[in-house]
PDB file of N, CA, C and O in Angstrom:
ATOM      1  N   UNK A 625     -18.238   2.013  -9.252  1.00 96.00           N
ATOM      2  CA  UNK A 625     -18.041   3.236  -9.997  1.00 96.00           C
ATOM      3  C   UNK A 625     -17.549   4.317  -9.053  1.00 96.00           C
ATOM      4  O   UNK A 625     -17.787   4.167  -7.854  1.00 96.00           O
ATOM      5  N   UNK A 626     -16.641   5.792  -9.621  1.00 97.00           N
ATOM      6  CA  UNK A 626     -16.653   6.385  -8.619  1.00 97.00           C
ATOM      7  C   UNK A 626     -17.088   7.811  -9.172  1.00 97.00           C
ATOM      8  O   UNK A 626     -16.884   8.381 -10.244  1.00 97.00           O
ATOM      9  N   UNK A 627     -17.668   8.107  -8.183  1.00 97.00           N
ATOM     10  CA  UNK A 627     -18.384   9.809  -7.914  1.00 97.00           C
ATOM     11  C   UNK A 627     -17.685  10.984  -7.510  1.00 97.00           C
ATOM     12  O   UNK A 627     -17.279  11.146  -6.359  1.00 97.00           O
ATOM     13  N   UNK A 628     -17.548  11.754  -8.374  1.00 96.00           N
ATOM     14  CA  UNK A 628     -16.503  13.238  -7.830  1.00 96.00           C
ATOM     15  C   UNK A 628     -17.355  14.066  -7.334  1.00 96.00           C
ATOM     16  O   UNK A 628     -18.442  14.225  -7.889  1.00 96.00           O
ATOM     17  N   UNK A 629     -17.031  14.715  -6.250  1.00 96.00           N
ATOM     18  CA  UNK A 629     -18.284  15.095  -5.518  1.00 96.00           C
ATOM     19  C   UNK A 629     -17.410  16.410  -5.425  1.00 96.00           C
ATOM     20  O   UNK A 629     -16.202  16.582  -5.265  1.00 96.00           O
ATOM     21  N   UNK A 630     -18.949  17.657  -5.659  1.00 94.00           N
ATOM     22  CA  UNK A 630     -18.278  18.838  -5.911  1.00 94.00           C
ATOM     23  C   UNK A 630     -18.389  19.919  -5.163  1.00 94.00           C
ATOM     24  O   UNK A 630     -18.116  21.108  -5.323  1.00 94.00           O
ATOM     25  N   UNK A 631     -18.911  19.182  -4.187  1.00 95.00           N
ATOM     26  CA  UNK A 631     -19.557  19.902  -2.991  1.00 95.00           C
ATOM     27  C   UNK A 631     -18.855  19.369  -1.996  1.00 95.00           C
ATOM     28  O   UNK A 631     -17.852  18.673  -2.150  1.00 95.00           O
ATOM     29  N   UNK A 632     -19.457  19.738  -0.738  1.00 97.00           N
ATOM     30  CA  UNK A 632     -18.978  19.221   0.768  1.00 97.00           C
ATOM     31  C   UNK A 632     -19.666  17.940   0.911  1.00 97.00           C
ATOM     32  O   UNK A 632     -19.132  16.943   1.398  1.00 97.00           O
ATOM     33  N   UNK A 633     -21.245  18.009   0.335  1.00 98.00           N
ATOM     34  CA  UNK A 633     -21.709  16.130   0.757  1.00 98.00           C
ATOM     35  C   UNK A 633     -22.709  16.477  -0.591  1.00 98.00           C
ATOM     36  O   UNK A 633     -22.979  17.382  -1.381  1.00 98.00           O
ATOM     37  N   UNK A 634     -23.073  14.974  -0.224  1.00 98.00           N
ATOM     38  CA  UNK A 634     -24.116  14.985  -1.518  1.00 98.00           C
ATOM     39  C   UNK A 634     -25.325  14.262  -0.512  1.00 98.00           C
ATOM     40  O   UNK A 634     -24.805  13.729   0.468  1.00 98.00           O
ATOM     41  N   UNK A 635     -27.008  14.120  -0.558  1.00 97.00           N
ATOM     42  CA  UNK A 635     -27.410  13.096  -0.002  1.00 97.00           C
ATOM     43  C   UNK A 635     -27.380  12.203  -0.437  1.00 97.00           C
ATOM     44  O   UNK A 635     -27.032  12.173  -1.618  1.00 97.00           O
ATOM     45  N   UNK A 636     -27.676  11.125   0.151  1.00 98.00           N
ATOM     46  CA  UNK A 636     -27.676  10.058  -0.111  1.00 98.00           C
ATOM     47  C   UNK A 636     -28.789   9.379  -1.488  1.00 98.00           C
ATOM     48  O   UNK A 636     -28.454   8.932  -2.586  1.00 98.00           O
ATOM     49  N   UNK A 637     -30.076   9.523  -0.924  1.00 97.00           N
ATOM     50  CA  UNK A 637     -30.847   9.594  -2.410  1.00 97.00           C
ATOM     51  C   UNK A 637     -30.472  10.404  -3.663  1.00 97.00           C
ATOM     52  O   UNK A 637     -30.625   9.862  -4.758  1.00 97.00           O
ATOM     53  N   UNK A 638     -30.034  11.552  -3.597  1.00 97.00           N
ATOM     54  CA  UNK A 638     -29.403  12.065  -4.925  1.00 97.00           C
ATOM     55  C   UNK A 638     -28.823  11.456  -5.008  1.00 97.00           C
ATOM     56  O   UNK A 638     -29.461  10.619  -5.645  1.00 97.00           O
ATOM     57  N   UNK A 639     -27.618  10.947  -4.816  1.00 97.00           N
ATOM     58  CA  UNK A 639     -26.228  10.294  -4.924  1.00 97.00           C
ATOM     59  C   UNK A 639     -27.011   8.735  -6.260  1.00 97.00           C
ATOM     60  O   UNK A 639     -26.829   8.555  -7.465  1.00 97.00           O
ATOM     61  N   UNK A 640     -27.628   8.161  -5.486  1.00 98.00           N
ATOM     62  CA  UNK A 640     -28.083   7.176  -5.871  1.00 98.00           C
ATOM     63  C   UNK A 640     -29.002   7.466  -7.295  1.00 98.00           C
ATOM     64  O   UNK A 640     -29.160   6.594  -8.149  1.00 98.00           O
ATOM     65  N   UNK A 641     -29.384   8.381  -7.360  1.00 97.00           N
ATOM     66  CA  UNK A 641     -30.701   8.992  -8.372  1.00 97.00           C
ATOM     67  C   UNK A 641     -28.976   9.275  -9.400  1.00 97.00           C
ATOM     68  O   UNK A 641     -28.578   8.499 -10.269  1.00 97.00           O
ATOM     69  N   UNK A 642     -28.296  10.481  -8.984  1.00 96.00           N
ATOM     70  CA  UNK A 642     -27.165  11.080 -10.280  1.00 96.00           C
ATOM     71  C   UNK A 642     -26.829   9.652 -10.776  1.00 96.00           C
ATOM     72  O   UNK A 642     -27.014   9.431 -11.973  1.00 96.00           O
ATOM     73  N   UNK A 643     -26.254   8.441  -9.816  1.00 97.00           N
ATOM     74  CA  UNK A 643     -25.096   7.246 -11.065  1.00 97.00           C
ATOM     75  C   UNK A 643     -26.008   6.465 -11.573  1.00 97.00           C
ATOM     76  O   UNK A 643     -25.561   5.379 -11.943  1.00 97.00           O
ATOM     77  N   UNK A 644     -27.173   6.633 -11.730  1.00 97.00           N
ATOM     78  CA  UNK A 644     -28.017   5.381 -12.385  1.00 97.00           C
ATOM     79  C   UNK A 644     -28.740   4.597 -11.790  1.00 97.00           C
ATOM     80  O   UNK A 644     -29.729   4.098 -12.326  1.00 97.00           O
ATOM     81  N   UNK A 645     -28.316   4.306 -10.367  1.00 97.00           N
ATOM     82  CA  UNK A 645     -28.555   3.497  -9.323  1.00 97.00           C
ATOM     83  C   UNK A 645     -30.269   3.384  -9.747  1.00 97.00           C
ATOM     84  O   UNK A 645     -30.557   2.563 -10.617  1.00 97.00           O
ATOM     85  N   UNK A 646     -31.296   4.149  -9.172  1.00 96.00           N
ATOM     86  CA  UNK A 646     -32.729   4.475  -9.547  1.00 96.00           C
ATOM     87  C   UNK A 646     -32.664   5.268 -10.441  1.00 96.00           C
ATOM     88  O   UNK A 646     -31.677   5.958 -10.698  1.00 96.00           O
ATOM     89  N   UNK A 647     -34.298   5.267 -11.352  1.00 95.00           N
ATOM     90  CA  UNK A 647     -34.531   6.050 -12.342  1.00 95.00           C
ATOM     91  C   UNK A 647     -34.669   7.452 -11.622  1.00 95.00           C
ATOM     92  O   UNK A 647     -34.084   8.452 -12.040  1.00 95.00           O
ATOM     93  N   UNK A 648     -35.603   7.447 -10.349  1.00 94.00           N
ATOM     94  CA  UNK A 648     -35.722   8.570  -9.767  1.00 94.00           C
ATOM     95  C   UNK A 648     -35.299   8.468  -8.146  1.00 94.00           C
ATOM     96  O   UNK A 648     -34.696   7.643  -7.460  1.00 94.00           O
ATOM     97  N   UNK A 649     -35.985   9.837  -7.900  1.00 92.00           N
ATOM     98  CA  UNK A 649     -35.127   9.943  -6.224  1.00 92.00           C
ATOM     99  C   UNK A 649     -36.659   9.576  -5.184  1.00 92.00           C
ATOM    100  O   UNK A 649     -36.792   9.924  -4.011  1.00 92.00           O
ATOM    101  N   UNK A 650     -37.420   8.998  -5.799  1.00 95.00           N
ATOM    102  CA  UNK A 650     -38.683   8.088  -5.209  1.00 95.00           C
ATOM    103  C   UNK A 650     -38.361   7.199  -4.818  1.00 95.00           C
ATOM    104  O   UNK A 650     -38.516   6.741  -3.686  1.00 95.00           O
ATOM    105  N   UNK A 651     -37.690   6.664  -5.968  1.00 96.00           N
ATOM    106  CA  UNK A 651     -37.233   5.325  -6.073  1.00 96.00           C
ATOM    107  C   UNK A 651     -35.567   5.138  -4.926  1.00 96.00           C
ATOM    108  O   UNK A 651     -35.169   4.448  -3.988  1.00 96.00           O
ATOM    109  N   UNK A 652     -35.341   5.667  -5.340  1.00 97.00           N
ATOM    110  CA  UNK A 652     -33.847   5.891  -4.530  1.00 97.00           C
ATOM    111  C   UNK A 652     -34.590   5.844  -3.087  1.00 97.00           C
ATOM    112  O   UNK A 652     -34.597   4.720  -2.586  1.00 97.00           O
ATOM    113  N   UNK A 653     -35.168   6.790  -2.389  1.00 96.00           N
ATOM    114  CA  UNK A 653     -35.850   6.744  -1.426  1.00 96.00           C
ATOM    115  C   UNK A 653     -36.414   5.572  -0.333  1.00 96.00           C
ATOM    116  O   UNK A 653     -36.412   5.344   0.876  1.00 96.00           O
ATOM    117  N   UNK A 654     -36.882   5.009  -1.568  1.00 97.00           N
ATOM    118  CA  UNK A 654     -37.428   3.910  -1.279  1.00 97.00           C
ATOM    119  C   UNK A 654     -36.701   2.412  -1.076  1.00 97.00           C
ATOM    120  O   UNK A 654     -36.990   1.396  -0.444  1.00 97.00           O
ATOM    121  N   UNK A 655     -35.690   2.787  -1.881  1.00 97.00           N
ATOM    122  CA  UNK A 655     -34.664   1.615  -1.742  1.00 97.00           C
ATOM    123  C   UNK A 655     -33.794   2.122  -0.384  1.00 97.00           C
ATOM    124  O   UNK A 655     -33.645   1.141   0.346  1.00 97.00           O
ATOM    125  N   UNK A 656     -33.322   3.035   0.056  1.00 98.00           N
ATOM    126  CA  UNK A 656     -33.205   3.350   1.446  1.00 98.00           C
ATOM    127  C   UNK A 656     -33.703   2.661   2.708  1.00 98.00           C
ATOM    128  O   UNK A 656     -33.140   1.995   3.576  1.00 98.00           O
ATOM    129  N   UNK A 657     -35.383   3.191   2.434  1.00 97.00           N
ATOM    130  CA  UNK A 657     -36.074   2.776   3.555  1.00 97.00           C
ATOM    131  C   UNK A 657     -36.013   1.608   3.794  1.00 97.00           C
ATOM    132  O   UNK A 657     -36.022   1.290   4.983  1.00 97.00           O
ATOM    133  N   UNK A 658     -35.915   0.374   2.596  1.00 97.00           N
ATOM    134  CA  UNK A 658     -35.937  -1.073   2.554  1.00 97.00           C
ATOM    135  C   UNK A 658     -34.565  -1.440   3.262  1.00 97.00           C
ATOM    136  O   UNK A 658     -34.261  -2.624   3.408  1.00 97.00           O
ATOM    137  N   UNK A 659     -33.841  -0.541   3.646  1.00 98.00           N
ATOM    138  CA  UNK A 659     -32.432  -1.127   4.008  1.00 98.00           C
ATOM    139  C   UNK A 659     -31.890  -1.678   3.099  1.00 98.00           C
ATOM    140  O   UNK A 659     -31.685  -2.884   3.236  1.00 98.00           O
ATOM    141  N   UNK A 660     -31.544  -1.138   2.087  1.00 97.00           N
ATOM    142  CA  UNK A 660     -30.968  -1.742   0.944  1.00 97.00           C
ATOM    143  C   UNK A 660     -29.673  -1.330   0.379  1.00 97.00           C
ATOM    144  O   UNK A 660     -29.285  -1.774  -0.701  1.00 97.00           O
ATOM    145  N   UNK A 661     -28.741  -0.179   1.343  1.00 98.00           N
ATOM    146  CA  UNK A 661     -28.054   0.447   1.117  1.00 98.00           C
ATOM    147  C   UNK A 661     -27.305   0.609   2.227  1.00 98.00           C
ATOM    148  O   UNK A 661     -27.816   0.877   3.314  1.00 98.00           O
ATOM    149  N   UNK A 662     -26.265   0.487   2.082  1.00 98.00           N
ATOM    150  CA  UNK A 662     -24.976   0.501   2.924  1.00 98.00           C
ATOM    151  C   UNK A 662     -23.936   1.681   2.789  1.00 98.00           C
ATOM    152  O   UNK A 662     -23.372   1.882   1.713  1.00 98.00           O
ATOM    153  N   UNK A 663     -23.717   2.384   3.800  1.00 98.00           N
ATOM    154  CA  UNK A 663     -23.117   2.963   3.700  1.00 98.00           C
ATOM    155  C   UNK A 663     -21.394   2.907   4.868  1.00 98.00           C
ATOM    156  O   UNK A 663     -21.369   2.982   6.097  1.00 98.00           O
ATOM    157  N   UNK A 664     -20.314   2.774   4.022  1.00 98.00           N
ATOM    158  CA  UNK A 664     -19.136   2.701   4.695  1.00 98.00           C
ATOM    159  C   UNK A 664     -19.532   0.702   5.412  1.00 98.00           C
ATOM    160  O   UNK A 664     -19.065   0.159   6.413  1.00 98.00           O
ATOM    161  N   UNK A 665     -20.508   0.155   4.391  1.00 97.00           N
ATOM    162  CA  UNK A 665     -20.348  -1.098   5.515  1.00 97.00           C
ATOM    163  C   UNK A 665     -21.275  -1.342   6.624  1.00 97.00           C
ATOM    164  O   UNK A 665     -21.193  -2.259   7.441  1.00 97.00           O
ATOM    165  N   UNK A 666     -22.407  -0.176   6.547  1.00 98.00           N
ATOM    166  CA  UNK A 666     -23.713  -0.117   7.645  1.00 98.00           C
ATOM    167  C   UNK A 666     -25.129  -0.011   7.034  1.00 98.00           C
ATOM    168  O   UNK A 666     -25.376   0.815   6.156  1.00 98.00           O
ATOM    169  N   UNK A 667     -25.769  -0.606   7.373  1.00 98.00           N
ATOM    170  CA  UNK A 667     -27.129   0.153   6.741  1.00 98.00           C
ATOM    171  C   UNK A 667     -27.545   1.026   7.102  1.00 98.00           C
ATOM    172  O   UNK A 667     -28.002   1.153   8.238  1.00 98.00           O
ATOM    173  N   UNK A 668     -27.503   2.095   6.035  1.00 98.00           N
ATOM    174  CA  UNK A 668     -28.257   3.474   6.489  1.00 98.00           C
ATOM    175  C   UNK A 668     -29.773   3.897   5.967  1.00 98.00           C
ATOM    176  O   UNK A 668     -30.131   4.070   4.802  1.00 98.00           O
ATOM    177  N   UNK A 669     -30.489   4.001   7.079  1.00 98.00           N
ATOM    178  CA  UNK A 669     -32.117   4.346   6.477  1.00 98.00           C
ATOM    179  C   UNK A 669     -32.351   5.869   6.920  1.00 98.00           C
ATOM    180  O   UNK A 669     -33.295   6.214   7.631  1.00 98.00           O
ATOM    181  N   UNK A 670     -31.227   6.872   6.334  1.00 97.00           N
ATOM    182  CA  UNK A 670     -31.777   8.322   6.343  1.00 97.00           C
ATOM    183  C   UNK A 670     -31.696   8.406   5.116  1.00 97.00           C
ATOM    184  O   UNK A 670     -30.751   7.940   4.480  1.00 97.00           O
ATOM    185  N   UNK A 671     -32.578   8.952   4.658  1.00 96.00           N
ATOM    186  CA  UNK A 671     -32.595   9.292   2.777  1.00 96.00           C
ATOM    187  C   UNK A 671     -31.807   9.958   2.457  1.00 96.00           C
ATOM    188  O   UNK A 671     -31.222   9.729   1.398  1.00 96.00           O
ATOM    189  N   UNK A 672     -31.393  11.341   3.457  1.00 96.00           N
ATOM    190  CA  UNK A 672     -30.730  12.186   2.804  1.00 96.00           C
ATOM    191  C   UNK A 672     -29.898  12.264   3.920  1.00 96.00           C
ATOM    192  O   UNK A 672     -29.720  13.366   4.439  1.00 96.00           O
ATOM    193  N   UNK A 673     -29.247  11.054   4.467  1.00 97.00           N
ATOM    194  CA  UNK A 673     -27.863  10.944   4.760  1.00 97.00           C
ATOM    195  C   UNK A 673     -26.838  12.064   3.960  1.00 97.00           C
ATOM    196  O   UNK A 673     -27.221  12.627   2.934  1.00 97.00           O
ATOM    197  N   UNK A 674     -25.574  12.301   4.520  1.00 98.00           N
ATOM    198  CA  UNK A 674     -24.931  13.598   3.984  1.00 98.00           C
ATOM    199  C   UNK A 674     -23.519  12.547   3.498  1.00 98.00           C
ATOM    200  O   UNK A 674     -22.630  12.145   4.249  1.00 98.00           O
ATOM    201  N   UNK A 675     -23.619  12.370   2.509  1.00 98.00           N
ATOM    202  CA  UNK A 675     -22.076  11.377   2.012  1.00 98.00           C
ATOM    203  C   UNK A 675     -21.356  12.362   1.699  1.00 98.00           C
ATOM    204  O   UNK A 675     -21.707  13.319   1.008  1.00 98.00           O
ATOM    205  N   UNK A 676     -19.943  12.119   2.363  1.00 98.00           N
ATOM    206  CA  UNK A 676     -18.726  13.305   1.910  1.00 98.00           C
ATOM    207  C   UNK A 676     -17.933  11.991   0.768  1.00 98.00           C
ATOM    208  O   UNK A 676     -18.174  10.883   0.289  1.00 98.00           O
ATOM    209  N   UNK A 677     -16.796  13.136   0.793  1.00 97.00           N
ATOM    210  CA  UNK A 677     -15.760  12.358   0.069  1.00 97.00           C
ATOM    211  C   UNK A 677     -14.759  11.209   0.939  1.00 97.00           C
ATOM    212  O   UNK A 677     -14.401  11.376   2.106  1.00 97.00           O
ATOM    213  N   UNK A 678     -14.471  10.240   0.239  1.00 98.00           N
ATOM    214  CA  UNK A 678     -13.893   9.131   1.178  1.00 98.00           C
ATOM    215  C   UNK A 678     -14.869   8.229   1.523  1.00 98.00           C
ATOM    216  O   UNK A 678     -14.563   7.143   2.017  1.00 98.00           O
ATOM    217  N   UNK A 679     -16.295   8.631   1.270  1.00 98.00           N
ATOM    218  CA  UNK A 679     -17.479   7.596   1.748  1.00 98.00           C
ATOM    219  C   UNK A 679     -17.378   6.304   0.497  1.00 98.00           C
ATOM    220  O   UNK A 679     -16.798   6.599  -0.547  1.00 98.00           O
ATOM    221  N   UNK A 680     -17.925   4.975   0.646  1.00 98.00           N
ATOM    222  CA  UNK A 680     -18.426   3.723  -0.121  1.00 98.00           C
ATOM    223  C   UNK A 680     -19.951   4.040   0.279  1.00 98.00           C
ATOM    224  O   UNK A 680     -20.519   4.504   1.267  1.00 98.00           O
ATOM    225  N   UNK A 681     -20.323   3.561  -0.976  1.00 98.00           N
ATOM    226  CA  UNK A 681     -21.681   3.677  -0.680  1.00 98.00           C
ATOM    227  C   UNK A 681     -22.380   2.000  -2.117  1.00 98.00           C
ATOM    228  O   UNK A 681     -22.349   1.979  -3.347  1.00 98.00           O
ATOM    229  N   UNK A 682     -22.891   0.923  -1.090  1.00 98.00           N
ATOM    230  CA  UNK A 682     -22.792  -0.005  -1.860  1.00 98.00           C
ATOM    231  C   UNK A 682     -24.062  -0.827  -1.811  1.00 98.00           C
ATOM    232  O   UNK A 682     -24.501  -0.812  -0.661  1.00 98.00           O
ATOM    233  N   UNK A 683     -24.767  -1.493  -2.581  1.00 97.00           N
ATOM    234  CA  UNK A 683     -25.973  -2.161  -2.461  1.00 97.00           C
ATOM    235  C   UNK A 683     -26.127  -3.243  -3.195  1.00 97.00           C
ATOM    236  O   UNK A 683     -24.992  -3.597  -3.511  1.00 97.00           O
ATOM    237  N   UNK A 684     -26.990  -4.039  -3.687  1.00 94.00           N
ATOM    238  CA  UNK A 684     -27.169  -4.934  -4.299  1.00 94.00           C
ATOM    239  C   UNK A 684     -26.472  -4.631  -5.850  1.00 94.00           C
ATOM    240  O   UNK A 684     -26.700  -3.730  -6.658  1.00 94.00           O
ATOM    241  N   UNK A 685     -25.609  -5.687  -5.888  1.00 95.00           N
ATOM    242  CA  UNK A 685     -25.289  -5.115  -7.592  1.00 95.00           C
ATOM    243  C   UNK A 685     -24.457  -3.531  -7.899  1.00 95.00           C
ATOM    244  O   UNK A 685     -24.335  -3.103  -9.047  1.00 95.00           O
ATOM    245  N   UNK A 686     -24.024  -2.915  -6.894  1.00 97.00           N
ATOM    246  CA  UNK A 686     -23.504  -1.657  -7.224  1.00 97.00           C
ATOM    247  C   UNK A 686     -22.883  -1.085  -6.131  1.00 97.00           C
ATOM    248  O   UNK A 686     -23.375  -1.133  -5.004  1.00 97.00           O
ATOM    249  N   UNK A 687     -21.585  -0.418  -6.452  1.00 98.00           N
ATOM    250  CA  UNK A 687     -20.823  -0.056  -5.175  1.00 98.00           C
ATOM    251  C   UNK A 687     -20.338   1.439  -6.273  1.00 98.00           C
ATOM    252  O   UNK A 687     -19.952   1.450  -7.442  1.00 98.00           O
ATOM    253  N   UNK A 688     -20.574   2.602  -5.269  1.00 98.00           N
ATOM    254  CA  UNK A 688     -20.495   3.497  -5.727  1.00 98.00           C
ATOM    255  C   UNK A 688     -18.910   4.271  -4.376  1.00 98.00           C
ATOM    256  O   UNK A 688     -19.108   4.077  -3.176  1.00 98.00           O
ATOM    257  N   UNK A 689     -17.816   4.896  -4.724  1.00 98.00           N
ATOM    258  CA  UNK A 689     -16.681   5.182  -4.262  1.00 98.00           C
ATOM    259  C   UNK A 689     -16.996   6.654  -4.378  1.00 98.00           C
ATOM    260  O   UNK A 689     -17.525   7.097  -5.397  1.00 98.00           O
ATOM    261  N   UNK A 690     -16.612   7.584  -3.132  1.00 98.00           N
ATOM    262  CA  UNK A 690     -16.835   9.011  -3.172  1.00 98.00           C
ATOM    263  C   UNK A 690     -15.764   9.228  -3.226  1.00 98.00           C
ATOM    264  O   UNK A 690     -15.036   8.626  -2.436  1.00 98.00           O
ATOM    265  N   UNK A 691     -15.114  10.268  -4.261  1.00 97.00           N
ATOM    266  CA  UNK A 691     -13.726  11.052  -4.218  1.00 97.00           C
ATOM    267  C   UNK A 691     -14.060  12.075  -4.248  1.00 97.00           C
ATOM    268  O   UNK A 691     -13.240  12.993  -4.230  1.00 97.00           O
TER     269      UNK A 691
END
């Protein structure tokens, strides 16, 4: 899916909480910490990593595109 981002970054747990990804940003959180989330192709375990535009952000079952 892709995300229009309307800002300069979004974090990373929001990001995941706004497309559906988790119901909440607990949950989002938490799927972080598990290393369950890739970002650009890396695993990233900061929650509130700062995703700009141009970022992939992809995990089990879901790949989310920053424009």
């Amino acid at each position: 899916m892709d995300f229009e981002l309307r800002s300069d970054y979004i974090p990373l747990c929001d990001l995941l909480k706004y497309c559906g990804i988790t119901e909440t940003g607990g949950m989002a959180k938490q799927l972080i910490a598990e290393g369950m989330v890739l970002v650009d192709g890396e695993v990233e375990l900061r929650k509130t990593c700062k995703i700009r535009s141009g970022q992939l952000v992809t995990g089990d079952g879901f790949s989310i595109r920053v424009l």
